[in-house]
């Protein structure tokens, strides 16, 4: 609980980063904060059964890397703020175990996306396939 | 008869000790120390880890990282130049080292670690590294 108050204090509004250097510094500091919170999270949500701490750290690094192409320091600040908000929610136990598992353990690639589901071929004829699409063919 | 029993017991003990390894653990007197309003128990003397074991453990950690080419890992390898890791990977590696040795590296020191040798130096000179 002490850790979540430390993070809450550090989310107090700071002036926006003057340059990408400073923004990068903020990002790396936040990444360190998140990594230090990992043992607490693994314990709170019993994640030891599904993932190891180093795997989880890699997943979080991947989540950071998704936004690596951003060039505007204010956008980076906003992303760090949202990240801190997310971390705060996890530490306060505002989230539940299945939330963390589906976002961090399984990830978005592991979940079934509707686009991947195609149609099943029941071995029907060419005529029937077209007929099911429309009655004008 | 007592003497015979004793001498045979001693003989058995000696032969047993020749074949069985019995570890003797030194019991260090632990005194509680209050740090950040948590009670921490620290042993009276500082115990430094052996540099070769530190080197082995750190190189193992570096090889485990997916982005790293295991053939390039060497005690003198620099993270950004030789192993081609970016700043986020470097921080991740330093955090992995913190986890492995159960230590906490302050941010100022962590920023300075940019190669395997510097990491090995830091851990070998840290009194609380396990």
Coordinates of C-alpha atoms in Angstrom, one line a residue:
Chain A
X1 CA 0.0 0.0 0.0
X2 CA 2.9 2.3 0.7
X3 CA 4.1 1.9 -2.9
X4 CA 0.7 3.0 -4.3
X5 CA 0.8 6.2 -2.2
X6 CA 4.3 7.0 -3.5
X7 CA 3.1 6.6 -7.1
X8 CA -0.1 8.7 -6.3
X9 CA 2.1 11.5 -5.1
X10 CA 4.3 11.4 -8.2
X11 CA 1.3 11.8 -10.5
X12 CA 0.9 15.4 -9.3
X13 CA 0.9 17.7 -12.3
X14 CA 4.4 18.5 -13.4
X15 CA 5.3 21.0 -16.2
X16 CA 5.2 19.3 -19.6
X17 CA 8.6 17.9 -20.8
X18 CA 10.6 20.5 -22.7
X19 CA 12.2 18.0 -25.0
X20 CA 12.1 14.3 -26.1
X21 CA 15.1 13.8 -23.8
X22 CA 13.2 14.7 -20.7
X23 CA 10.2 12.8 -21.9
X24 CA 12.3 9.7 -22.4
X25 CA 13.7 10.1 -18.9
X26 CA 10.2 10.2 -17.5
X27 CA 9.3 7.1 -19.5
X28 CA 12.3 5.1 -18.2
X29 CA 11.6 6.3 -14.6
X30 CA 8.0 5.1 -14.9
X31 CA 9.2 1.8 -16.4
X32 CA 11.4 1.3 -13.3
X33 CA 8.5 2.1 -11.0
X34 CA 6.3 -0.4 -12.8
X35 CA 9.0 -3.1 -12.5
X36 CA 9.5 -2.4 -8.8
X37 CA 5.7 -2.9 -8.3
X38 CA 5.7 -6.3 -10.0
X39 CA 6.4 -8.5 -6.9
X40 CA 3.5 -6.8 -5.1
X41 CA 1.2 -7.4 -8.1
X42 CA 2.3 -11.0 -8.6
X43 CA 1.5 -11.6 -4.9
X44 CA -1.8 -9.7 -4.8
X45 CA -3.3 -11.3 -7.9
X46 CA -1.7 -14.8 -7.5
X47 CA -0.1 -14.4 -10.9
X48 CA 2.7 -16.9 -10.0
X49 CA 0.4 -19.7 -11.3
X50 CA 0.2 -18.2 -14.8
X51 CA 3.4 -16.3 -15.5
X52 CA 6.9 -15.5 -14.2
X53 CA 8.1 -12.1 -13.1
X54 CA 10.6 -11.8 -16.0
X55 CA 7.9 -12.7 -18.6
X56 CA 5.6 -10.1 -17.1
X57 CA 8.4 -7.6 -17.3
X58 CA 8.9 -8.4 -21.0
X59 CA 5.2 -8.0 -21.6
X60 CA 5.2 -4.6 -20.0
X61 CA 8.3 -3.6 -22.0
X62 CA 6.4 -4.6 -25.2
X63 CA 3.5 -2.5 -24.1
X64 CA 5.9 0.5 -23.8
X65 CA 7.5 -0.3 -27.1
X66 CA 4.1 -0.1 -29.0
X67 CA 4.4 3.7 -28.6
X68 CA 8.0 4.0 -29.6
X69 CA 7.3 6.0 -32.7
X70 CA 5.8 9.0 -30.9
X71 CA 7.7 12.2 -31.5
X72 CA 5.7 14.8 -29.6
X73 CA 6.9 15.1 -25.9
X74 CA 3.5 16.2 -24.7
X75 CA 1.9 13.0 -26.2
X76 CA 4.6 11.0 -24.4
X77 CA 3.7 12.8 -21.1
X78 CA 0.1 11.9 -21.7
X79 CA 1.0 8.3 -22.3
X80 CA 3.1 8.1 -19.1
X81 CA 0.2 9.7 -17.2
X82 CA -2.2 7.0 -18.5
X83 CA 0.3 4.3 -17.7
X84 CA 0.7 5.6 -14.1
X85 CA -3.1 5.6 -13.8
X86 CA -3.2 2.0 -15.0
X87 CA -0.5 1.0 -12.5
X88 CA -2.3 2.8 -9.7
X89 CA -5.5 0.9 -10.5
X90 CA -3.7 -2.4 -10.4
X91 CA -2.0 -1.6 -7.1
X92 CA -5.3 -0.4 -5.5
X93 CA -6.9 -3.7 -6.5
X94 CA -9.4 -1.8 -8.6
X95 CA -8.8 -4.4 -11.2
X96 CA -9.3 -8.1 -11.0
X97 CA -7.2 -11.0 -11.9
X98 CA -8.8 -11.8 -15.2
X99 CA -8.2 -8.2 -16.3
X100 CA -4.5 -8.5 -15.8
X101 CA -4.4 -12.0 -17.3
X102 CA -6.2 -11.0 -20.5
X103 CA -4.2 -7.8 -21.0
X104 CA -0.7 -8.8 -19.9
X105 CA -0.4 -12.6 -19.7
X106 CA -2.4 -13.6 -22.8
X107 CA -2.1 -10.3 -24.6
X108 CA -4.1 -9.1 -27.6
X109 CA -2.5 -11.6 -30.0
X110 CA -3.6 -14.5 -27.8
X111 CA -7.2 -13.6 -27.8
X112 CA -9.4 -14.7 -30.7
X113 CA -9.9 -11.9 -33.1
X114 CA -13.1 -12.0 -35.1
X115 CA -11.2 -11.2 -38.3
X116 CA -9.3 -14.5 -38.1
X117 CA -12.5 -16.5 -38.0
X118 CA -13.4 -17.3 -41.5
X119 CA -16.4 -19.2 -42.8
X120 CA -16.5 -22.9 -42.5
X121 CA -16.6 -24.8 -45.8
X122 CA -19.4 -27.5 -45.5
X123 CA -18.6 -28.9 -49.0
X124 CA -21.5 -27.2 -50.6
X125 CA -21.7 -26.6 -54.3
X126 CA -20.7 -23.4 -56.1
X127 CA -24.3 -22.7 -56.7
X128 CA -25.3 -22.9 -53.1
X129 CA -22.4 -20.7 -52.0
X130 CA -23.5 -17.9 -54.3
X131 CA -27.1 -18.5 -53.3
X132 CA -26.3 -17.9 -49.6
X133 CA -24.7 -14.7 -50.5
X134 CA -27.5 -13.2 -52.5
X135 CA -30.3 -14.3 -54.8
X136 CA -28.9 -12.4 -57.8
X137 CA -25.9 -14.1 -59.2
Chain B
X1 CA 31.8 -52.2 27.4
X2 CA 31.0 -48.5 27.4
X3 CA 34.4 -47.7 26.0
X4 CA 34.0 -50.3 23.3
X5 CA 30.6 -48.8 22.3
X6 CA 32.0 -45.3 22.3
X7 CA 35.0 -46.3 20.1
X8 CA 32.8 -48.1 17.7
X9 CA 30.4 -45.1 17.6
X10 CA 33.4 -42.9 16.8
X11 CA 34.6 -45.3 14.1
X12 CA 31.1 -45.2 12.5
X13 CA 31.0 -41.5 12.7
X14 CA 34.3 -41.1 11.0
X15 CA 33.4 -43.4 8.1
X16 CA 30.1 -41.7 7.8
X17 CA 31.7 -38.3 7.6
X18 CA 34.1 -39.6 4.9
X19 CA 31.2 -40.3 2.6
X20 CA 28.5 -37.8 3.6
X21 CA 29.0 -34.1 3.1
X22 CA 27.7 -32.2 6.1
X23 CA 27.4 -28.5 5.7
X24 CA 28.1 -26.3 8.6
X25 CA 26.2 -23.0 8.5
X26 CA 27.6 -20.1 10.4
X27 CA 24.8 -18.5 12.5
X28 CA 25.2 -14.7 12.3
X29 CA 23.7 -12.7 15.0
X30 CA 20.9 -10.7 13.4
X31 CA 19.9 -7.4 14.9
X32 CA 16.7 -5.7 13.8
X33 CA 17.1 -2.3 12.1
X34 CA 14.3 0.1 11.3
X35 CA 14.4 1.3 7.7
X36 CA 11.5 3.2 6.1
X37 CA 9.3 2.1 9.0
X38 CA 9.8 -1.6 8.2
X39 CA 11.9 -3.9 10.3
X40 CA 14.8 -5.2 8.4
X41 CA 17.2 -7.8 9.8
X42 CA 20.7 -7.3 8.7
X43 CA 23.8 -9.4 9.6
X44 CA 26.5 -7.6 11.5
X45 CA 29.1 -7.9 8.8
X46 CA 28.9 -7.2 5.1
X47 CA 29.0 -10.3 2.8
X48 CA 30.2 -9.7 -0.7
X49 CA 29.5 -12.2 -3.5
X50 CA 32.3 -13.9 -5.3
X51 CA 33.0 -12.1 -8.6
X52 CA 33.1 -15.2 -10.8
X53 CA 29.7 -16.4 -9.6
X54 CA 28.3 -12.9 -10.1
X55 CA 29.8 -12.9 -13.7
X56 CA 28.2 -16.3 -14.4
X57 CA 24.8 -15.3 -13.1
X58 CA 24.7 -12.0 -15.0
X59 CA 25.9 -13.5 -18.2
X60 CA 23.1 -16.2 -17.9
X61 CA 20.6 -13.4 -17.4
X62 CA 21.8 -11.5 -20.5
X63 CA 21.7 -14.7 -22.6
X64 CA 18.1 -15.4 -21.5
X65 CA 16.9 -12.1 -23.0
X66 CA 15.3 -12.9 -26.4
X67 CA 16.8 -9.9 -28.2
X68 CA 20.3 -10.8 -27.3
X69 CA 22.5 -12.9 -29.6
X70 CA 24.1 -15.4 -27.2
X71 CA 27.4 -15.6 -29.1
X72 CA 28.1 -11.9 -28.5
X73 CA 27.6 -12.1 -24.7
X74 CA 30.9 -11.6 -23.0
X75 CA 32.0 -9.9 -19.7
X76 CA 33.2 -6.8 -21.6
X77 CA 30.1 -6.5 -23.9
X78 CA 28.4 -3.1 -23.9
X79 CA 24.6 -3.2 -23.9
X80 CA 23.9 -0.6 -26.5
X81 CA 27.0 -0.9 -28.7
X82 CA 27.8 -4.7 -28.8
X83 CA 24.5 -6.3 -27.9
X84 CA 22.4 -3.7 -29.8
X85 CA 19.9 -3.1 -27.1
X86 CA 18.0 0.1 -26.8
X87 CA 17.5 2.2 -23.6
X88 CA 14.3 0.3 -22.6
X89 CA 16.0 -3.0 -23.0
X90 CA 18.9 -1.8 -20.9
X91 CA 16.6 -0.7 -18.1
X92 CA 14.8 -4.1 -18.3
X93 CA 18.1 -5.9 -18.0
X94 CA 19.1 -3.8 -14.9
X95 CA 15.7 -4.6 -13.4
X96 CA 16.3 -8.3 -14.1
X97 CA 19.7 -8.0 -12.3
X98 CA 17.9 -6.3 -9.3
X99 CA 15.5 -9.2 -9.2
X100 CA 18.2 -11.9 -9.5
X101 CA 20.3 -10.5 -6.7
X102 CA 17.5 -9.2 -4.5
X103 CA 18.9 -5.7 -4.4
X104 CA 17.6 -2.3 -5.2
X105 CA 19.8 -0.1 -7.4
X106 CA 19.1 3.7 -7.1
X107 CA 18.3 5.5 -10.3
X108 CA 21.5 7.5 -10.5
X109 CA 23.6 4.3 -10.3
X110 CA 21.3 2.4 -12.6
X111 CA 21.8 5.0 -15.4
X112 CA 25.5 4.5 -15.3
X113 CA 25.3 0.8 -15.9
X114 CA 25.7 0.4 -19.6
X115 CA 27.8 -2.7 -20.0
X116 CA 28.1 -6.2 -18.5
X117 CA 31.4 -5.3 -16.7
X118 CA 29.9 -2.3 -15.0
X119 CA 26.9 -4.4 -13.8
X120 CA 29.3 -7.1 -12.5
X121 CA 31.4 -4.4 -10.7
X122 CA 28.3 -2.9 -9.1
X123 CA 26.8 -6.2 -7.9
X124 CA 30.2 -7.5 -6.6
X125 CA 30.6 -4.4 -4.5
X126 CA 27.1 -4.4 -3.2
X127 CA 27.1 -5.7 0.4
X128 CA 23.5 -6.9 0.4
X129 CA 23.6 -8.9 -2.8
X130 CA 22.4 -12.5 -2.5

